Short mmCIF file of C-alpha atoms in Angstrom, two decimals:
data_model
loop_
_atom_site.label_atom_id
_atom_site.label_comp_id
_atom_site.label_asym_id
_atom_site.label_seq_id
_atom_site.Cartn_x
_atom_site.Cartn_y
_atom_site.Cartn_z
CA MET A 39 -47.35 129.53 -121.20
CA ARG A 40 -45.30 132.81 -123.32
CA SER A 41 -43.01 131.83 -125.85
CA ASP A 42 -40.03 133.69 -124.04
CA VAL A 43 -40.52 131.96 -120.87
CA HIS A 44 -39.30 128.24 -119.57
CA ARG A 45 -37.18 126.61 -117.16
CA ASP A 46 -34.48 124.45 -117.40
CA THR A 47 -34.17 122.09 -114.42
CA PRO A 48 -31.85 119.49 -113.65
CA PHE A 49 -32.84 115.94 -112.92
CA PRO A 50 -30.21 113.73 -112.25
CA LEU A 51 -31.50 110.54 -113.25
CA LEU A 52 -30.92 107.62 -116.07
CA SER A 53 -33.24 105.49 -117.89
CA ASP A 54 -31.91 102.23 -118.38
CA GLY A 55 -28.55 104.46 -119.53
CA LEU A 56 -30.75 106.62 -121.55
CA LEU A 57 -29.70 110.23 -119.86
CA GLN A 58 -32.55 111.89 -118.03
CA CYS A 59 -33.78 114.71 -116.67
CA ILE A 60 -37.22 117.13 -116.40
CA GLN A 61 -37.07 120.07 -118.15
CA ASN A 62 -38.97 123.54 -117.07
CA GLY A 63 -37.16 127.27 -116.84
CA VAL A 64 -37.18 131.23 -117.05
CA THR A 65 -34.35 133.08 -119.09
CA SER A 66 -34.02 135.50 -121.31
CA ASP A 67 -30.74 136.98 -123.05
CA ARG A 68 -29.86 139.93 -125.22
CA PRO A 69 -26.52 141.27 -125.74
CA SER A 70 -24.81 143.74 -123.30
CA SER A 71 -22.42 146.04 -122.76
CA CYS A 72 -22.00 145.79 -119.09
CA SER A 73 -18.54 146.09 -117.62
CA GLN A 74 -16.52 143.39 -116.82
CA VAL A 75 -14.65 144.91 -113.48
CA ALA A 76 -13.81 142.22 -110.62
CA LEU A 77 -14.38 142.98 -107.39
CA PRO A 78 -12.20 142.08 -104.16
CA ARG A 79 -12.61 138.28 -103.47
CA VAL A 80 -14.37 137.71 -100.16
CA ALA A 81 -12.80 134.95 -97.49
CA PRO A 82 -12.90 131.54 -97.84
CA TYR A 83 -15.64 130.32 -96.31
CA ARG A 84 -17.35 126.50 -95.84
CA PHE A 85 -20.24 124.82 -94.69
CA ASP A 86 -20.76 122.00 -92.80
CA ARG A 87 -23.46 118.61 -93.79
CA GLY A 88 -24.41 117.39 -90.83
CA VAL A 89 -21.45 115.72 -88.51
CA THR A 90 -19.07 114.22 -90.57
CA THR A 91 -19.62 115.63 -93.93
CA THR A 92 -18.52 118.94 -95.58
CA VAL A 93 -21.00 120.64 -98.33
CA PHE A 94 -18.68 122.86 -99.59
CA THR A 95 -15.20 122.43 -99.88
CA THR A 96 -13.14 125.97 -98.61
CA THR A 97 -12.79 127.99 -101.79
CA GLU A 98 -12.75 132.00 -102.75
CA PRO A 99 -15.89 133.15 -104.49
CA ARG A 100 -15.22 135.32 -107.41
CA ARG A 101 -17.32 138.32 -107.89
CA THR A 102 -17.72 140.27 -111.06
CA GLU A 103 -19.15 143.91 -111.75
CA VAL A 104 -21.96 143.54 -114.67
CA GLY A 105 -23.46 147.33 -114.08
CA ASP A 106 -26.52 149.12 -113.27
CA GLY A 107 -25.29 147.76 -110.01
CA LEU A 108 -25.63 144.05 -110.50
CA ILE A 109 -23.32 141.80 -109.35
CA LEU A 110 -22.67 137.97 -110.83
CA ARG A 111 -21.09 136.17 -107.96
CA CYS A 112 -22.03 132.02 -106.38
CA VAL A 113 -23.31 130.87 -103.18
CA GLU A 114 -21.29 132.54 -100.17
CA THR A 115 -23.30 131.91 -97.12
CA THR A 116 -26.10 129.67 -95.50
CA GLU A 117 -28.40 132.77 -96.02
CA ASP A 118 -27.38 132.59 -100.25
CA VAL A 119 -28.65 129.42 -100.02
CA GLU A 120 -32.16 130.22 -99.00
CA ARG A 121 -32.55 133.11 -100.74
CA LEU A 122 -31.45 130.99 -104.22
CA ALA A 123 -33.71 128.54 -103.17
CA LEU A 124 -36.73 130.74 -102.98
CA PHE A 125 -35.95 132.50 -106.18
CA ASN A 126 -35.90 129.57 -107.93
CA GLY A 127 -39.08 128.28 -106.43
CA LYS A 128 -40.68 131.84 -107.47
CA ILE A 129 -39.39 131.94 -110.92
CA HIS A 130 -39.80 127.90 -111.63
CA SER A 131 -42.60 126.36 -109.23
CA PRO A 132 -42.78 126.08 -105.64
CA GLU A 133 -41.48 122.89 -105.51
CA GLU A 134 -38.16 123.91 -106.76
CA THR A 135 -37.41 125.78 -103.82
CA ALA A 136 -36.98 122.04 -101.60
CA THR A 137 -35.10 121.15 -104.77
CA THR A 138 -32.64 123.76 -104.88
CA ARG A 139 -32.08 123.39 -101.03
CA ARG A 140 -31.34 119.69 -101.12
CA LEU A 141 -28.87 119.62 -104.61
CA ILE A 142 -26.84 122.81 -102.65
CA LEU A 143 -26.60 121.29 -99.33
CA GLU A 144 -26.98 117.49 -99.47
CA HIS A 145 -26.16 116.47 -103.34
CA PRO A 146 -22.44 114.86 -102.85
CA THR A 147 -20.55 116.25 -106.07
CA THR A 148 -22.21 120.01 -105.38
CA ARG A 149 -19.73 123.02 -104.89
CA PRO A 150 -20.82 126.52 -104.21
CA GLU A 151 -19.01 127.96 -107.13
CA HIS A 152 -21.32 125.77 -109.68
CA TRP A 153 -24.42 127.98 -108.23
CA LEU A 154 -24.22 131.69 -109.89
CA PHE A 155 -26.73 134.74 -109.54
CA VAL A 156 -26.66 138.04 -111.00
CA GLU A 157 -27.36 140.17 -107.55
CA ASP A 158 -28.95 143.93 -107.84
CA ILE A 159 -26.90 145.45 -104.58
CA PRO A 160 -29.18 148.62 -104.08
CA ALA A 161 -32.26 146.34 -103.88
CA LYS A 162 -31.23 143.44 -102.39
CA ARG A 163 -32.08 141.09 -104.48
CA ILE A 164 -31.02 138.04 -106.98
CA VAL A 165 -32.87 138.83 -110.33
CA SER A 166 -30.53 136.01 -112.49
CA THR A 167 -29.51 132.22 -111.82
CA LEU A 168 -27.89 129.15 -113.90
CA CYS A 169 -26.04 126.74 -111.84
CA LEU A 170 -23.32 123.55 -112.85
CA ILE A 171 -24.12 120.00 -111.85
CA PRO A 172 -21.22 117.47 -112.18
CA TRP A 173 -21.77 114.52 -113.65
CA ARG A 174 -19.70 111.41 -114.78
CA PHE A 175 -20.73 109.92 -117.38
CA GLN A 176 -19.10 106.76 -119.48
CA CYS A 177 -18.42 106.17 -122.97
CA GLY A 178 -17.14 102.82 -124.04
CA SER A 179 -13.74 102.56 -121.53
CA VAL A 180 -13.63 106.04 -121.32
CA GLY A 181 -14.92 108.23 -118.46
CA LEU A 182 -16.02 112.12 -118.98
CA ALA A 183 -16.85 114.66 -116.88
CA SER A 184 -19.43 116.75 -117.76
CA GLY A 185 -21.06 120.19 -116.39
CA GLU A 186 -25.15 120.53 -116.70
CA MET A 187 -26.58 123.57 -117.27
CA GLY A 188 -29.43 123.85 -114.85
CA PHE A 189 -31.73 126.22 -112.75
CA VAL A 190 -31.53 128.57 -115.76
CA GLY A 191 -33.58 131.42 -114.95
CA THR A 192 -34.24 135.33 -115.03
CA ASP A 193 -37.00 137.83 -112.92
CA PRO A 194 -38.98 139.36 -115.79
CA GLN A 195 -38.33 142.76 -114.69
CA TYR A 196 -34.83 142.32 -115.14
CA ARG A 197 -34.97 140.10 -118.84
CA ARG A 198 -33.33 141.41 -122.16
CA ARG A 199 -30.10 142.68 -120.45
CA GLY A 200 -27.89 140.23 -121.07
CA LEU A 201 -28.15 138.39 -117.78
CA VAL A 202 -28.02 134.67 -118.98
CA ARG A 203 -25.10 135.32 -121.54
CA ARG A 204 -22.78 136.61 -118.43
CA LEU A 205 -23.85 133.44 -116.57
CA ALA A 206 -23.37 130.93 -119.11
CA ASP A 207 -19.58 132.60 -119.91
CA ARG A 208 -18.56 132.22 -116.42
CA HIS A 209 -20.14 128.83 -116.36
CA ALA A 210 -17.66 128.54 -119.67
CA ASP A 211 -14.88 129.31 -117.13
CA LEU A 212 -15.73 126.74 -114.64
CA LEU A 213 -15.72 123.96 -117.11
CA ARG A 214 -12.73 125.00 -118.28
CA GLU A 215 -11.35 125.50 -114.75
CA GLY A 216 -12.76 122.27 -113.40
CA ASP A 217 -11.12 119.97 -116.15
CA PHE A 218 -15.00 118.91 -118.21
CA ASP A 219 -14.61 117.11 -121.30
CA LEU A 220 -17.96 118.59 -122.29
CA THR A 221 -21.69 120.18 -120.97
CA HIS A 222 -25.43 119.57 -121.46
CA ILE A 223 -29.13 120.85 -120.77
CA GLN A 224 -32.42 119.56 -121.70
CA GLY A 225 -33.72 123.58 -122.97
CA ILE A 226 -35.64 124.59 -125.01
CA GLY A 227 -34.87 124.37 -128.64
CA GLY A 228 -33.53 127.60 -130.71
CA PHE A 229 -32.39 129.07 -127.16
CA TYR A 230 -28.98 127.76 -126.66
CA ASP A 231 -27.41 127.03 -129.75
CA ARG A 232 -26.68 130.39 -129.23
CA PHE A 233 -24.12 129.33 -126.39
CA GLY A 234 -22.69 126.58 -128.65
CA TYR A 235 -25.06 123.52 -127.63
CA ALA A 236 -26.42 120.90 -129.90
CA TYR A 237 -28.88 117.91 -130.00
CA ALA A 238 -26.76 115.18 -129.45
CA VAL A 239 -28.01 112.55 -127.64
CA PRO A 240 -31.25 110.58 -127.11
CA LEU A 241 -32.93 111.23 -124.34
CA ILE A 242 -36.65 110.79 -122.23
CA PRO A 243 -38.35 107.87 -124.80
CA ASP A 244 -42.36 108.47 -124.18
CA LEU A 245 -44.06 104.69 -124.67
CA ARG A 246 -47.39 104.60 -122.79
CA VAL A 247 -49.49 102.10 -121.68
CA SER A 248 -52.67 101.72 -120.52
CA LEU A 249 -53.18 100.52 -117.53
CA ALA A 250 -55.86 97.70 -118.42
CA VAL A 251 -52.81 96.41 -120.59
CA ALA A 252 -50.62 96.20 -117.50
CA THR A 253 -52.86 94.99 -115.07
CA ALA A 254 -53.45 91.93 -117.81
CA ALA A 255 -50.38 91.22 -118.12
CA ALA A 256 -49.73 90.17 -114.46
CA LYS A 257 -51.99 88.06 -114.20
CA ASP A 258 -49.92 85.22 -116.19
CA ALA A 259 -46.34 86.12 -114.95
CA ARG A 260 -44.14 84.91 -111.69
CA PRO A 261 -45.82 86.89 -108.71
CA LEU A 262 -42.79 89.48 -106.73
CA ALA A 263 -42.68 90.93 -103.60
CA PHE A 264 -42.66 94.60 -104.03
CA ARG A 265 -40.80 97.22 -101.15
CA ARG A 266 -39.39 100.59 -101.14
CA ALA A 267 -35.79 100.96 -101.36
CA GLN A 268 -33.78 102.00 -98.22
CA VAL A 269 -30.85 104.05 -97.95
CA ASP A 270 -29.03 100.97 -96.52
CA ASP A 271 -30.20 99.27 -100.01
CA ALA A 272 -27.89 101.68 -101.78
CA ALA A 273 -25.10 98.66 -102.69
CA ILE A 274 -27.36 96.78 -104.24
CA LEU A 275 -28.77 99.32 -106.04
CA THR A 276 -25.53 100.43 -107.34
CA ALA A 277 -24.61 97.10 -108.38
CA MET A 278 -27.86 96.60 -110.26
CA TYR A 279 -27.74 99.83 -111.76
CA GLN A 280 -24.22 99.30 -113.16
CA GLU A 281 -25.46 95.95 -114.96
CA ALA A 282 -28.44 97.84 -116.63
CA VAL A 283 -26.50 100.30 -118.20
CA ALA A 284 -23.35 98.31 -118.90
CA PRO A 285 -24.91 97.12 -122.86
CA VAL A 286 -25.32 101.51 -123.41
CA ALA A 287 -22.63 103.22 -125.66
CA LEU A 288 -22.69 106.19 -123.45
CA THR A 289 -24.56 106.26 -120.02
CA SER A 290 -23.57 107.82 -116.73
CA CYS A 291 -22.06 106.91 -113.60
CA ARG A 292 -23.84 106.87 -110.06
CA SER A 293 -22.11 106.25 -106.33
CA GLU A 294 -24.12 104.46 -103.57
CA GLN A 295 -23.22 108.02 -102.26
CA GLU A 296 -25.55 109.23 -105.16
CA TRP A 297 -28.01 107.07 -104.61
CA ARG A 298 -28.66 107.18 -101.08
CA TYR A 299 -29.09 111.68 -101.95
CA LEU A 300 -31.74 110.36 -104.35
CA ILE A 301 -33.44 107.80 -101.49
CA GLU A 302 -33.09 110.14 -98.33
CA GLY A 303 -35.63 112.49 -97.89
CA PRO A 304 -37.70 114.24 -100.63
CA ALA A 305 -36.12 113.67 -103.72
CA VAL A 306 -35.75 115.38 -107.24
CA GLY A 307 -39.33 115.16 -108.83
CA GLU A 308 -40.56 113.32 -105.71
CA GLY A 309 -38.98 110.07 -107.43
CA GLU A 310 -39.60 106.86 -105.13
CA THR A 311 -37.24 103.93 -105.84
CA TRP A 312 -38.91 100.18 -105.39
CA LEU A 313 -36.88 96.95 -105.24
CA PHE A 314 -38.56 93.44 -106.48
CA ALA A 315 -37.77 89.84 -105.42
CA GLU A 316 -39.54 86.65 -105.53
CA GLU A 317 -41.22 85.92 -102.19
CA GLY A 318 -38.66 85.42 -99.62
CA SER A 319 -35.40 86.26 -101.88
CA ALA A 320 -32.96 88.81 -101.82
CA PRO A 321 -34.29 91.19 -104.30
CA VAL A 322 -33.51 90.78 -108.30
CA GLY A 323 -34.03 94.13 -109.70
CA TYR A 324 -35.33 97.61 -109.32
CA PHE A 325 -37.50 100.71 -110.91
CA ARG A 326 -38.00 103.95 -110.47
CA ILE A 327 -41.08 106.03 -110.84
CA HIS A 328 -42.06 110.50 -110.34
CA LYS A 329 -44.82 112.35 -108.93
CA THR A 330 -43.77 115.50 -111.06
CA GLY A 331 -42.63 115.51 -114.75
CA PHE A 332 -43.80 116.08 -118.13
CA GLY A 333 -47.66 114.88 -119.35
CA ASP A 334 -50.21 112.99 -116.39
CA GLY A 335 -49.03 109.46 -116.85
CA LEU A 336 -47.38 107.63 -114.22
CA ILE A 337 -43.48 108.53 -115.18
CA VAL A 338 -40.91 105.18 -115.48
CA SER A 339 -37.40 106.60 -115.50
CA GLU A 340 -35.41 104.00 -114.68
CA VAL A 341 -36.47 99.80 -114.65
CA SER A 342 -33.73 96.81 -114.16
CA LEU A 343 -34.96 93.53 -114.04
CA SER A 344 -33.09 89.90 -114.04
CA GLY A 345 -34.86 88.74 -116.80
CA ALA A 346 -37.97 89.41 -119.12
CA TRP A 347 -39.60 86.72 -116.97
CA SER A 348 -40.24 89.43 -114.65
CA ALA A 349 -41.60 92.11 -116.67
CA GLY A 350 -45.10 91.22 -116.61
CA SER A 351 -44.91 91.29 -112.72
CA VAL A 352 -43.52 95.06 -112.31
CA LEU A 353 -46.09 96.12 -114.84
CA GLY A 354 -48.65 94.86 -112.77
CA ARG A 355 -47.32 96.57 -109.63
CA LEU A 356 -46.95 99.84 -112.12
CA ALA A 357 -51.04 99.20 -112.98
CA GLU A 358 -51.40 99.49 -108.97
CA ILE A 359 -49.08 102.37 -108.32
CA ALA A 360 -50.67 104.69 -111.30
CA SER A 361 -54.36 103.67 -109.94
CA ALA A 362 -53.35 105.32 -106.62
CA TRP A 363 -51.80 108.03 -108.05
CA GLY A 364 -54.66 108.92 -110.04
CA ARG A 365 -52.93 108.56 -113.14
CA PRO A 366 -54.72 107.40 -116.89
CA HIS A 367 -52.17 105.50 -117.87
CA ILE A 368 -48.12 104.54 -117.25
CA LYS A 369 -45.33 106.46 -119.21
CA LEU A 370 -42.19 104.64 -119.76
CA GLU A 371 -39.31 107.02 -120.29
CA ILE A 372 -36.95 104.02 -120.79
CA ASP A 373 -34.75 102.31 -123.17
CA PRO A 374 -36.78 101.21 -125.98
CA VAL A 375 -35.17 97.64 -126.33
CA SER A 376 -35.14 97.13 -122.79
CA ASP A 377 -37.31 93.86 -122.18
CA LEU A 378 -39.88 95.97 -120.14
CA ALA A 379 -40.17 98.44 -123.31
CA ILE A 380 -40.97 95.27 -125.54
CA LEU A 381 -43.22 93.21 -123.77
CA ALA A 382 -45.00 96.98 -123.45
CA GLY A 383 -45.27 97.42 -126.94
CA ASP A 384 -46.31 93.91 -127.84
CA LEU A 385 -49.17 94.21 -125.54
CA GLY A 386 -50.49 97.41 -127.21
CA GLY A 387 -48.35 100.33 -125.95
CA HIS A 388 -47.35 103.21 -128.11
CA ALA A 389 -44.16 105.54 -128.83
CA VAL A 390 -45.46 109.28 -128.72
CA SER A 391 -42.45 111.41 -128.63
CA SER A 392 -38.77 111.99 -127.62
CA TYR A 393 -36.61 114.26 -127.01
CA ALA A 394 -32.49 114.73 -126.87
CA TRP A 395 -29.91 116.08 -124.79
CA GLN A 396 -28.19 119.34 -125.88
CA MET A 397 -24.44 119.25 -125.38
CA LYS A 398 -20.95 120.73 -126.03
CA LEU A 399 -17.60 119.86 -125.93
CA VAL A 400 -15.72 121.98 -123.93
CA ASN A 401 -12.11 121.46 -125.99
CA PRO A 402 -13.07 119.13 -128.85
CA VAL A 403 -9.76 118.68 -129.93
CA ASP A 404 -8.90 117.03 -126.49
CA PHE A 405 -12.49 115.66 -126.50
CA LEU A 406 -11.63 113.75 -129.59
CA GLN A 407 -8.06 112.66 -128.18
CA LYS A 408 -9.10 111.34 -125.23
CA LEU A 409 -11.96 109.28 -126.90
CA GLY A 410 -9.21 107.61 -128.81
CA PRO A 411 -10.03 103.79 -127.06
CA VAL A 412 -13.83 104.51 -128.57
CA PHE A 413 -12.67 105.51 -131.70
CA GLU A 414 -10.14 102.33 -132.05
CA GLN A 415 -12.94 99.75 -131.07
CA ARG A 416 -15.00 100.74 -133.49
CA LEU A 417 -12.79 100.81 -136.11
CA ALA A 418 -11.92 97.39 -135.29
CA ALA A 419 -15.29 96.36 -135.48
CA SER A 420 -15.34 97.52 -139.02
CA MET A 421 -14.31 97.38 -142.66
CA PHE A 422 -11.63 99.74 -141.75
CA ALA A 423 -9.65 97.48 -138.91
CA GLY A 424 -6.30 98.30 -139.17
CA LEU A 425 -5.85 101.44 -140.56
CA THR A 426 -3.42 103.43 -141.16
CA ASP A 427 -4.36 107.02 -142.63
CA HIS A 428 -6.23 110.15 -141.50
CA VAL A 429 -9.40 112.25 -141.48
CA VAL A 430 -9.89 115.74 -141.00
CA ILE A 431 -13.16 117.41 -139.82
CA SER A 432 -13.67 120.47 -140.98
CA THR A 433 -16.47 122.63 -139.31
CA TYR A 434 -15.79 125.26 -141.37
CA ARG A 435 -14.19 127.58 -138.65
CA ASP A 436 -12.18 124.93 -137.18
CA GLU A 437 -9.94 121.33 -138.45
CA MET A 438 -8.86 119.13 -136.88
CA ARG A 439 -6.62 115.82 -137.87
CA LEU A 440 -7.16 112.56 -136.60
CA VAL A 441 -4.35 110.38 -137.20
CA PHE A 442 -4.30 106.92 -137.26
CA GLU A 443 -1.53 103.98 -137.17
CA ALA A 444 -2.86 100.07 -137.27
CA GLY A 445 -5.99 100.87 -136.28
CA LYS A 446 -4.68 102.96 -133.35
CA LEU A 447 -5.13 106.52 -132.79
CA VAL A 448 -1.82 108.39 -132.48
CA ALA A 449 -2.34 111.89 -132.76
CA VAL A 450 -5.17 114.76 -133.31
CA ASP A 451 -4.12 118.01 -134.70
CA ASP A 452 -4.25 120.88 -136.74
CA PRO A 453 -4.05 119.56 -140.35
CA ASP A 454 -1.83 121.42 -143.10
CA ALA A 455 -3.15 124.00 -145.54
CA GLU A 456 -3.22 121.89 -148.83
CA GLU A 457 -4.71 118.80 -146.51
CA GLY A 458 -6.85 116.93 -148.54
CA ARG A 459 -9.97 114.09 -147.80
CA SER A 460 -11.73 116.47 -145.83
CA VAL A 461 -14.93 115.84 -143.83
CA PHE A 462 -17.40 119.12 -143.88
CA ILE A 463 -19.49 119.42 -141.02
CA PRO A 464 -21.28 122.66 -139.53
CA ALA A 465 -19.77 122.64 -135.86
CA SER A 466 -23.61 121.31 -134.46
CA THR A 467 -22.83 118.27 -135.52
CA LEU A 468 -19.93 117.35 -134.17
CA ALA A 469 -21.02 116.31 -130.38
CA PRO A 470 -23.37 113.91 -132.05
CA LEU A 471 -20.96 112.51 -134.38
CA VAL A 472 -18.14 111.70 -132.16
CA LEU A 473 -20.32 110.31 -129.53
CA GLY A 474 -22.02 107.96 -131.57
CA HIS A 475 -25.41 109.50 -132.32
CA ARG A 476 -24.57 110.06 -135.83
CA SER A 477 -22.64 108.88 -138.49
CA ILE A 478 -20.63 109.88 -141.91
#
């Protein structure tokens, strides 16, 4: 694949608390002097999802002229949905046509203004795209809203005109207008830093297990019965998911409605959810697997076990599925300290590589203030419990003073010009620092 071609596609999953997505995409960027003349707004619009569910709430889309007969706008009609789906299938891969269509029309949190594209009006064709997919994160006791940047792609004939930058600017507007706390993407390295993104949170561990080892693990294990999950299982899957991610510092939230989205129809990445239980008993755990993704192994993106006793039987079942799908090994993209990963490692599984989410804080001062309860909890468990003092964080462009009294964060503000005791860090390290992935 050429170095200037990549694809960044959203993949709304979570592996034992580690945020997951599958990356693949096409994009380009070059500064442009295109005008920014706002065109008249079109009439409000509304799409319906079946009989009782509204896909798109009533809204007024915004159009912006970017020059040379190009218009930046969002999805407005069902015809736009189909055109955008076909474009993503052409630019990225054929399966992304159905993925795009389903994400727009069926995902419970999607909105039309989040699906952006640049259109060549004279040619009547879409030439560049980018979308925002809303996520809900939990960091300790604090809920966070994040807007993933996904489906970044540009037609080869329209690259190097700065179209992705224009789309990214509109994406940033949507983040501010929607009161998002942060934004994330699993993009290629060295590209999204120009938009302020930096590697901040671990993503996609890669622990590989041979089918022989996984099969052997099940021989002396307690037998379990396995079945594909159905829509009616959404409630129990929600509970299992919450239990599985409870120990994780930063995780994504998933509702019953989102579980139904994952189970119904052709899921993103052709995912399958399996429940398991002792014969005649209620389900005690689940796992999710995927037919598409990185590598040729059977991808296991999520596992929820009721205890280490079930790990051997789960590995055995995964080996059976891998064999049926023609996969040479099992690829565990799950928390390295989960029971399944520990057993796989003890039996000879080997870690290959890992990646990281690229993240950006929408408003660093507001973000630090919002995470106050998390910082206070960290302080209480450290040698600085009960701290009354302040710390100034400088990114060389901006400075933020965190004021603590008796271990409580009481203010985040601008320091005085002569303020001392500053911590100087590059702006790219702020997100991993405050999210707990790095320390000072």
